PDB file of C-alpha atoms in Angstrom:
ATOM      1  CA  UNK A   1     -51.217  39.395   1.349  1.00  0.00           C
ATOM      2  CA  UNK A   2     -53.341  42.568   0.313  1.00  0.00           C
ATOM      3  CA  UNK A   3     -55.739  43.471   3.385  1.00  0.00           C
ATOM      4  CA  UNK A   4     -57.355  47.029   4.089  1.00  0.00           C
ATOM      5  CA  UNK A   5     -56.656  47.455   7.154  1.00  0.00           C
ATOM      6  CA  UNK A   6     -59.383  49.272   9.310  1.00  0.00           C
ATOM      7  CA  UNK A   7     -58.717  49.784  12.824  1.00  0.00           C
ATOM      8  CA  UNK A   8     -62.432  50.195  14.720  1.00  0.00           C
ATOM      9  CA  UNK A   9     -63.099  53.804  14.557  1.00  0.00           C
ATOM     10  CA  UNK A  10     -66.591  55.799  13.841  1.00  0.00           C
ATOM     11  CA  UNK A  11     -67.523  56.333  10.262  1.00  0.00           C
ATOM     12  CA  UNK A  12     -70.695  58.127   8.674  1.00  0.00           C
ATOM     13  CA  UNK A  13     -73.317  56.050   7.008  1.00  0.00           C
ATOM     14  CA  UNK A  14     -72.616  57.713   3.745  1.00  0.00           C
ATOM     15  CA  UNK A  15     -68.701  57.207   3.752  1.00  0.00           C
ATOM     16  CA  UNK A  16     -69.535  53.150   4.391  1.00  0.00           C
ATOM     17  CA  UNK A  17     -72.032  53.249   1.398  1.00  0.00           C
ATOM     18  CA  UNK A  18     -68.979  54.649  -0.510  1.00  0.00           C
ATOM     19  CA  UNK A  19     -66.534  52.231   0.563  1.00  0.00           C
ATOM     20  CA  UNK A  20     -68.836  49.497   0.015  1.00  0.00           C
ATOM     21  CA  UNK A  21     -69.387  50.724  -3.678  1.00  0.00           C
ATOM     22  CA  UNK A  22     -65.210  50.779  -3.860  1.00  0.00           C
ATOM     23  CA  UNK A  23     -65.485  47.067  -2.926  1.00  0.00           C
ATOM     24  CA  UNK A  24     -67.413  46.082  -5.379  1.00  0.00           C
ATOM     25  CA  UNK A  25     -66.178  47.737  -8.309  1.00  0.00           C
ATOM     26  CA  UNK A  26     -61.879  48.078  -7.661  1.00  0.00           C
ATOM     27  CA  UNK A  27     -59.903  45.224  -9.899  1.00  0.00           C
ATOM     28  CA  UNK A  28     -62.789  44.312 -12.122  1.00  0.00           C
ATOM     29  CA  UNK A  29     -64.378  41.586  -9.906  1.00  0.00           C
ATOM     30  CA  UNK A  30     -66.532  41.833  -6.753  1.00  0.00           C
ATOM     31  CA  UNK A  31     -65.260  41.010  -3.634  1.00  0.00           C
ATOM     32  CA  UNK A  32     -66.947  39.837  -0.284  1.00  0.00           C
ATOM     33  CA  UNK A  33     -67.470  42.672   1.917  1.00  0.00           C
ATOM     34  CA  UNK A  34     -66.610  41.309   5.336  1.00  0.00           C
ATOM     35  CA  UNK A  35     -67.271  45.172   6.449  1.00  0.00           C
ATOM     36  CA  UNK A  36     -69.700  44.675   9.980  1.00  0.00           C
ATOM     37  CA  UNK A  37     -71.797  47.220  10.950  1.00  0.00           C
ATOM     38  CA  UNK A  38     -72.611  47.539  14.782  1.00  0.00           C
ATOM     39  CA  UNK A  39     -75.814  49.616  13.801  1.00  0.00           C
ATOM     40  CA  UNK A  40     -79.312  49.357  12.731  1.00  0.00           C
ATOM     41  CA  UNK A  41     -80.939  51.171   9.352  1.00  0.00           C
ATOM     42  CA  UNK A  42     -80.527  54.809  10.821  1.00  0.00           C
ATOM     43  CA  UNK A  43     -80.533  58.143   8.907  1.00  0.00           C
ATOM     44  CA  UNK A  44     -77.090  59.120   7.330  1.00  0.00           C
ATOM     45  CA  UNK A  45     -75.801  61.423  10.607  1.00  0.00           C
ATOM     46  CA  UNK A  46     -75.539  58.210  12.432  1.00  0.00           C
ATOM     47  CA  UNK A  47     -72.224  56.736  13.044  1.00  0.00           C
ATOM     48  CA  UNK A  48     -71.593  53.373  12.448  1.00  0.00           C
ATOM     49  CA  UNK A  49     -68.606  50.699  13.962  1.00  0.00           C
ATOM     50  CA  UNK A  50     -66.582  48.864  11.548  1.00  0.00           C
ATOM     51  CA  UNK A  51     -64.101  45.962  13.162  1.00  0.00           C
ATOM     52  CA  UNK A  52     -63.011  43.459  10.294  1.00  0.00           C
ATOM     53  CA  UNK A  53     -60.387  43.495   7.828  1.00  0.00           C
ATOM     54  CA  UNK A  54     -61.742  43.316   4.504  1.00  0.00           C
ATOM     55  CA  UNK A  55     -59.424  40.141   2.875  1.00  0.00           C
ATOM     56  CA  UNK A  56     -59.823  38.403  -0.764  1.00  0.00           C
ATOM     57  CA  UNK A  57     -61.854  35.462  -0.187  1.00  0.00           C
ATOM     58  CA  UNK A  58     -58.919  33.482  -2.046  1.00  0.00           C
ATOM     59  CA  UNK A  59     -56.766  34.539  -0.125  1.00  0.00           C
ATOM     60  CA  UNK A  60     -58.519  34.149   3.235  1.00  0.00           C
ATOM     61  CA  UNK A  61     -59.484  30.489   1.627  1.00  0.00           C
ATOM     62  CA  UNK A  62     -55.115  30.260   1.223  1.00  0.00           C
ATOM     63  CA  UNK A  63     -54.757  30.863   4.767  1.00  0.00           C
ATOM     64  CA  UNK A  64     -57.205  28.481   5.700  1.00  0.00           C
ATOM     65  CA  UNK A  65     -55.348  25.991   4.373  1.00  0.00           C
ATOM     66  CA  UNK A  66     -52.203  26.718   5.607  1.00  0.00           C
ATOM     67  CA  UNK A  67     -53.490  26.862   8.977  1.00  0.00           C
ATOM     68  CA  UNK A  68     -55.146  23.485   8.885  1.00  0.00           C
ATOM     69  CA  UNK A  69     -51.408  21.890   7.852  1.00  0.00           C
ATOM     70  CA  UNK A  70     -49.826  23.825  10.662  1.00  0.00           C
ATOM     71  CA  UNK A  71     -52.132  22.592  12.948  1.00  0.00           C
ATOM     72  CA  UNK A  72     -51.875  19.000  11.993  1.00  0.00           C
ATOM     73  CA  UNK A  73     -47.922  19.147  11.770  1.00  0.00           C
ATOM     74  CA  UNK A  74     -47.820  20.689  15.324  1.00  0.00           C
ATOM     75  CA  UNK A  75     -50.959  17.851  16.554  1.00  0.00           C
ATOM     76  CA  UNK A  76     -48.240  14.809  15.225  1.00  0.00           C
ATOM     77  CA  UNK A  77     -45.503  16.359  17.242  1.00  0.00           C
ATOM     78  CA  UNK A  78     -46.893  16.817  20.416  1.00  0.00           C
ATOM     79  CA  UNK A  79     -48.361  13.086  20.139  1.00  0.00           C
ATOM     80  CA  UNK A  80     -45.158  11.770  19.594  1.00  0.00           C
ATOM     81  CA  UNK A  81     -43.930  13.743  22.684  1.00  0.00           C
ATOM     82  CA  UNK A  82     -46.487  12.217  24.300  1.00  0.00           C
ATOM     83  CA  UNK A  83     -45.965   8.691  23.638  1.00  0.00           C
ATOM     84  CA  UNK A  84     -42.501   9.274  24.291  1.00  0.00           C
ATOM     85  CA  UNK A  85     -43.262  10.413  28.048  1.00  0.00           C
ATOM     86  CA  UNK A  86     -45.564   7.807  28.521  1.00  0.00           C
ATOM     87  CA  UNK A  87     -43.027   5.176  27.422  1.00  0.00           C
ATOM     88  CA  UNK A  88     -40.267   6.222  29.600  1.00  0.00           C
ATOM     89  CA  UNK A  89     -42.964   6.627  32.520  1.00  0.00           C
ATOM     90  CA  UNK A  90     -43.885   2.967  31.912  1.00  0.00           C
ATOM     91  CA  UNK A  91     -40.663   1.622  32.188  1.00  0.00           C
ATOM     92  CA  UNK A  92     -39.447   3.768  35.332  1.00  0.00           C
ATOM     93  CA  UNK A  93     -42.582   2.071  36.734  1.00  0.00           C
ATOM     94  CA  UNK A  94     -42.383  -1.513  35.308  1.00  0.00           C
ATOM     95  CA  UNK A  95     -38.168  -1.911  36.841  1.00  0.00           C
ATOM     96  CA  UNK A  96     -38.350  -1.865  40.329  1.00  0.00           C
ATOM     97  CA  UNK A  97     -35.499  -2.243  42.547  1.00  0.00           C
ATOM     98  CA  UNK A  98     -34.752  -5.910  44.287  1.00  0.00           C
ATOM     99  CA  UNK A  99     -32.065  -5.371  47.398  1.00  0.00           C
ATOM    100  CA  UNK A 100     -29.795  -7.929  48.175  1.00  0.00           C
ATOM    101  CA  UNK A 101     -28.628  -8.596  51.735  1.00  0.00           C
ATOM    102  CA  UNK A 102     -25.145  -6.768  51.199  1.00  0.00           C
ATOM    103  CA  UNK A 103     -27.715  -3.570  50.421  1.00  0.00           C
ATOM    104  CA  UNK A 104     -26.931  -3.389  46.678  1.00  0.00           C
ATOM    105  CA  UNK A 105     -29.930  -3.257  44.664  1.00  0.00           C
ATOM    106  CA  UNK A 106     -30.694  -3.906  41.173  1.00  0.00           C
ATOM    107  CA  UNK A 107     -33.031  -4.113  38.306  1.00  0.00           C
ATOM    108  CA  UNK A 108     -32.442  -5.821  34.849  1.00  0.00           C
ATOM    109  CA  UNK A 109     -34.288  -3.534  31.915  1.00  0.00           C
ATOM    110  CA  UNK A 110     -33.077  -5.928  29.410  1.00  0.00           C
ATOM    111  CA  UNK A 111     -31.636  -9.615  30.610  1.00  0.00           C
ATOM    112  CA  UNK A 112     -29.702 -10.381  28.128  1.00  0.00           C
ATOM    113  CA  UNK A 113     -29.453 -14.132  25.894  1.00  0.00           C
ATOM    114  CA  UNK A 114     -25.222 -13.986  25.356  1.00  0.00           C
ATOM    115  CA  UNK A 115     -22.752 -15.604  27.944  1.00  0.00           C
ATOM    116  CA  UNK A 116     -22.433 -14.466  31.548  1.00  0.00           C
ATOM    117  CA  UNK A 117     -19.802 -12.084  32.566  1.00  0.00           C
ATOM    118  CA  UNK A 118     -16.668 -14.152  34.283  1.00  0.00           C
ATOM    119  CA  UNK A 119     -13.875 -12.946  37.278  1.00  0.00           C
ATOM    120  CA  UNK A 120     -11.013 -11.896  35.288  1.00  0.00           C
ATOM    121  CA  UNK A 121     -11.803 -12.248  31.918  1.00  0.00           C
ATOM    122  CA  UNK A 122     -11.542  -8.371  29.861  1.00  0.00           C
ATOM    123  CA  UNK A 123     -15.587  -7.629  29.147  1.00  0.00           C
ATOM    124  CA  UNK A 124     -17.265  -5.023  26.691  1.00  0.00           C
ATOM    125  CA  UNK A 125     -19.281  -2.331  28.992  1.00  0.00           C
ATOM    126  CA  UNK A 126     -21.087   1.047  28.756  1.00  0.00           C
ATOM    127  CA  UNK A 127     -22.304   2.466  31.754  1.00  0.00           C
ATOM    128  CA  UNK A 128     -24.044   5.463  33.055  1.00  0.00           C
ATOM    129  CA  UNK A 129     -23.118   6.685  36.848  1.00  0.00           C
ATOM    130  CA  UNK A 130     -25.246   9.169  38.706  1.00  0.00           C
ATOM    131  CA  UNK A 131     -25.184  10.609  42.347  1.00  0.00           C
ATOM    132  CA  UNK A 132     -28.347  10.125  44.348  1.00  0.00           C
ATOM    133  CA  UNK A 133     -29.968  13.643  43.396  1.00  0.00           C
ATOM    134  CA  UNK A 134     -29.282  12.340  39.459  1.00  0.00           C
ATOM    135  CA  UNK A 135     -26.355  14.263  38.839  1.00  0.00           C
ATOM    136  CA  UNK A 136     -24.033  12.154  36.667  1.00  0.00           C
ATOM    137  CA  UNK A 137     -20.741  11.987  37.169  1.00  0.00           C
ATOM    138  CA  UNK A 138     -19.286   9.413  34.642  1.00  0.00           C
ATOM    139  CA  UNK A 139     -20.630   8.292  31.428  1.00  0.00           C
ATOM    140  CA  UNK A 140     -18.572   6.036  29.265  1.00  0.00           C
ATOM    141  CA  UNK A 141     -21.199   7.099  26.652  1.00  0.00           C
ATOM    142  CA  UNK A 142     -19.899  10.515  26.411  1.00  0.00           C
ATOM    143  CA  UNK A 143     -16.494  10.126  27.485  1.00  0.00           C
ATOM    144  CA  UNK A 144     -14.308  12.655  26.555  1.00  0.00           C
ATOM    145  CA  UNK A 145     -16.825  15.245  27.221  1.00  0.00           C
ATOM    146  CA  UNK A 146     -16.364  15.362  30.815  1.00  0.00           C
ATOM    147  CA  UNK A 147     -13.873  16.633  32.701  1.00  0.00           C
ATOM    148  CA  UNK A 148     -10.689  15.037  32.645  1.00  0.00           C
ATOM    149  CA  UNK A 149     -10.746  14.115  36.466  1.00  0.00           C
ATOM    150  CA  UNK A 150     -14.455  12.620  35.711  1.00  0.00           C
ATOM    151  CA  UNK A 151     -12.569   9.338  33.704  1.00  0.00           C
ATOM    152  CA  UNK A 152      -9.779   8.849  36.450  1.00  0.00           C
ATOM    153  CA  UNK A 153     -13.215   7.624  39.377  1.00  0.00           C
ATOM    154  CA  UNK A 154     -12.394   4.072  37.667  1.00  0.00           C
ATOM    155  CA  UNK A 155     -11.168   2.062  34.731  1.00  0.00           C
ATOM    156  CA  UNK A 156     -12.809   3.309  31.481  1.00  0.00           C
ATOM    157  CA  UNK A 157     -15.340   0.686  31.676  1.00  0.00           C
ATOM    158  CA  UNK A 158     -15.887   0.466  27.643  1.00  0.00           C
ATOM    159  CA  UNK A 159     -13.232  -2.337  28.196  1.00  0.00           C
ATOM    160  CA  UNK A 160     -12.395  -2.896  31.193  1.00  0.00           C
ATOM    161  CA  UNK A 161     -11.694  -5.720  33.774  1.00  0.00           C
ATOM    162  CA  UNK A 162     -14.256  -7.787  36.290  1.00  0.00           C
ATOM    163  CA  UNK A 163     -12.059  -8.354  38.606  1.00  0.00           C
ATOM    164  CA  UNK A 164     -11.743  -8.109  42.556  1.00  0.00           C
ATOM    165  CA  UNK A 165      -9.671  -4.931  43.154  1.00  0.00           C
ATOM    166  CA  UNK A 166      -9.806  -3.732  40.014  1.00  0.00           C
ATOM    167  CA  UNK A 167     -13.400  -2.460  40.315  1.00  0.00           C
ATOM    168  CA  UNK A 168     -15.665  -0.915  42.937  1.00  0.00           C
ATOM    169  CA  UNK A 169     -16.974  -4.045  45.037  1.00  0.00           C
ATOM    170  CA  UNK A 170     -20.892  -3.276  44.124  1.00  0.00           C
ATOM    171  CA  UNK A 171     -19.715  -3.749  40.301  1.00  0.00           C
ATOM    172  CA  UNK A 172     -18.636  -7.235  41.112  1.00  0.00           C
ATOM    173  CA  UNK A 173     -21.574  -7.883  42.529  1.00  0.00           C
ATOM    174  CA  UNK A 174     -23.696  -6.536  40.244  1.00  0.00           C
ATOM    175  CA  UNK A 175     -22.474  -7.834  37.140  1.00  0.00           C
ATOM    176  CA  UNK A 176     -20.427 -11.115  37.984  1.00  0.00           C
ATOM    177  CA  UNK A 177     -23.440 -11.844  40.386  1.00  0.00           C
ATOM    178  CA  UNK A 178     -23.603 -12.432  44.646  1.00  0.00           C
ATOM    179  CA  UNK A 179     -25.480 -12.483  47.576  1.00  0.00           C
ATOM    180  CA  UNK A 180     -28.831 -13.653  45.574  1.00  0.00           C
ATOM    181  CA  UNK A 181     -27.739 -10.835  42.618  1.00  0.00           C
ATOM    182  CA  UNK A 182     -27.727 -13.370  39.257  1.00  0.00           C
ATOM    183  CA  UNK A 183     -24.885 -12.158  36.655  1.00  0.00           C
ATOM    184  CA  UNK A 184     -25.540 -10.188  34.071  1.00  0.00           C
ATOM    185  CA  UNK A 185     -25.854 -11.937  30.491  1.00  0.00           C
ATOM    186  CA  UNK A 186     -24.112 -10.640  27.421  1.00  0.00           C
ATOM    187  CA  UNK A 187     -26.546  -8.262  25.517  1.00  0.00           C
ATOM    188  CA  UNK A 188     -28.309  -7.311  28.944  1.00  0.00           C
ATOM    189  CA  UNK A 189     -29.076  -3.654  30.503  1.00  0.00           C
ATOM    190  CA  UNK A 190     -29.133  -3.282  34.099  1.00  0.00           C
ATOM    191  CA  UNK A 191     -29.658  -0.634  36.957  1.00  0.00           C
ATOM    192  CA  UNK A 192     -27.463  -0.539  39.850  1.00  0.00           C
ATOM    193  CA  UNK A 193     -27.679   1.034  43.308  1.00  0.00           C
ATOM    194  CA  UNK A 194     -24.710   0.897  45.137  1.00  0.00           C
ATOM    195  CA  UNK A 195     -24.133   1.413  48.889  1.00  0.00           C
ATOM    196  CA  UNK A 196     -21.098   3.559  50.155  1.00  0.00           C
ATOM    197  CA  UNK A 197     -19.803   0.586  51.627  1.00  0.00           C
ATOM    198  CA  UNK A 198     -19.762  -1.252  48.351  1.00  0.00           C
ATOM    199  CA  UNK A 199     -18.946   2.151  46.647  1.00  0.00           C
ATOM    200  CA  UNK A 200     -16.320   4.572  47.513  1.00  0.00           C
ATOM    201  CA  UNK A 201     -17.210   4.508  51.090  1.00  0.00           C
ATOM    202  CA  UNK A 202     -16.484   7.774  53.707  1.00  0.00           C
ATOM    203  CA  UNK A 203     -13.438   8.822  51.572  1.00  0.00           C
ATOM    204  CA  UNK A 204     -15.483   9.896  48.477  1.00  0.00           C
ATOM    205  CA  UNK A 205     -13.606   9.725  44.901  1.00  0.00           C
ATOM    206  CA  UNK A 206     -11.997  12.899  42.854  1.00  0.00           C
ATOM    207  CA  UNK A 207     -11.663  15.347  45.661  1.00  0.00           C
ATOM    208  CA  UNK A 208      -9.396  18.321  45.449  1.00  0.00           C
ATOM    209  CA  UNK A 209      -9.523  21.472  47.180  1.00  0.00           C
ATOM    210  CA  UNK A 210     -12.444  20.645  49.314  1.00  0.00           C
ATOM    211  CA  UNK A 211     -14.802  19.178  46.894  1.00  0.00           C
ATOM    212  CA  UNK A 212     -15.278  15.893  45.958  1.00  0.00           C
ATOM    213  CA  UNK A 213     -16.899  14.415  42.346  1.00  0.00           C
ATOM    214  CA  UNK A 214     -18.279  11.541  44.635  1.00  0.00           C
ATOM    215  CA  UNK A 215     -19.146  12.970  48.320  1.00  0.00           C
ATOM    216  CA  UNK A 216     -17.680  11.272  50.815  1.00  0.00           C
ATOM    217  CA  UNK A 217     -20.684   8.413  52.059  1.00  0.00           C
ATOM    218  CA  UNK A 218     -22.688   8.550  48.354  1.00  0.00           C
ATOM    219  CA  UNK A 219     -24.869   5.938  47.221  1.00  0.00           C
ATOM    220  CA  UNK A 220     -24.167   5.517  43.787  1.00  0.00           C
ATOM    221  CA  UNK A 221     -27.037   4.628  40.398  1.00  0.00           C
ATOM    222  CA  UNK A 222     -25.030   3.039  37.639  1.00  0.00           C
ATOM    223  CA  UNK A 223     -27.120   1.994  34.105  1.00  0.00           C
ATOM    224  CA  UNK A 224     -24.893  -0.843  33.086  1.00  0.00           C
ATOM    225  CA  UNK A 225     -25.128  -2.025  29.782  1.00  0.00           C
ATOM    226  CA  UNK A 226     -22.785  -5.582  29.065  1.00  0.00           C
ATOM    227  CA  UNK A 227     -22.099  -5.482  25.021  1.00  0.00           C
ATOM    228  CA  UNK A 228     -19.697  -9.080  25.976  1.00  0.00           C
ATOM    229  CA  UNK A 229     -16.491 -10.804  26.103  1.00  0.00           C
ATOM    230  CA  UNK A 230     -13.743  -8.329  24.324  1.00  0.00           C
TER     231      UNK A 230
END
């Protein structure tokens, strides 16, 4: 882009008349002057401010445009960030937690139309488990990512068993369905909070040298999601 750049300075009257004749004449076409002048008619000794670039008015016209597209592309974006937000906000807000006498709580996000999980039959699971501060400290999701010690908490629950023993006792609850908890349906998505007593209770899970994955007395958050029989 060809500008004359004119940082504001003092010029004489005369040497403005000149550059506005320059203007006019240079390249064979007139140009705009965008020159401003700060002062009144005054006799030539006077100075005069001048602030503005002189630009082409095509080219000035160019960068109009290319502002207004920039300006719509970054508008769309920030709506769809916006939506976004609101739509997770919603349904934080719209799944509220039901707590069963046994103290596990949960809320179904999706309730799913397949068959219900069974005791002891090999079920199709991802799952999502997170501390109470919303660290997470198991995802089947990402698995392979995490540390190695992060996958040894529990069975790989991609495929993995519903049965007493096998997993933590709030899973059985929460998915095979107890203590007023309905089982989860094939297809469905559901939120878990899980006491330390149906968790991993005052012993904690992966600790070594003083640390522990899962503190000692956690409450556990698990998203469940049942994909089905296997």
């Amino acid at each position: 882009m060809s500008t004359l750049g004119i940082l504001p300075h003092q010029i004489s009257a005369s040497t403005l008349r000149k550059t506005r004749r320059i203007h006019r004449t240079s390249g064979g076409s007139r140009s705009s002057s965008s020159i401003v002048s700060s002062a009144s008619p005054a006799p030539s000794a006077t100075p005069v401010m001048v602030f503005r670039e002189v630009l082409r008015p095509a080219e000035a016209e160019g960068d109009n445009r290319m502002g207004r597209r920039e300006a719509i592309g970054l508008g769309f974006c920030l709506n769809a960030f916006l939506l976004l937000r609101a739509a997770a906000a919603a349904d934080e807000e719209t799944c509220s937690l039901t707590t069963s006498p046994s103290g596990l709580a949960f809320c179904d996000r999706v309730v799913g139309d397949g068959p219900a999980a069974e005791k002891g039959l090999l079920i199709k699971a991802h799952y999502v488990g997170k501390l109470e501060g919303g660290k997470v400290f198991d995802s089947s999701y990402s698995r392979g990512s995490l540390s190695p010690s992060a996958s040894a908490l529990a069975r790989p629950c991609y495929l993995c068993y519903i049965v007493l023993g096998q997993v933590i006792k709030g899973w059985d609850q929460g998915i095979l369905g107890d203590e007023g908890i309905p089982p989860m349906l094939s297809g469905g998505k559901r939120t878990l909070r899980i006491p330390p007593e149906l968790g991993y209770g005052a012993r904690g899970a992966g600790c070594r040298g003083g640390s522990c994955i899962i503190p000692p007395g956690a409450t556990l958050f698990f998203e469940v999601e049942f994909l089905g029989k296997a």
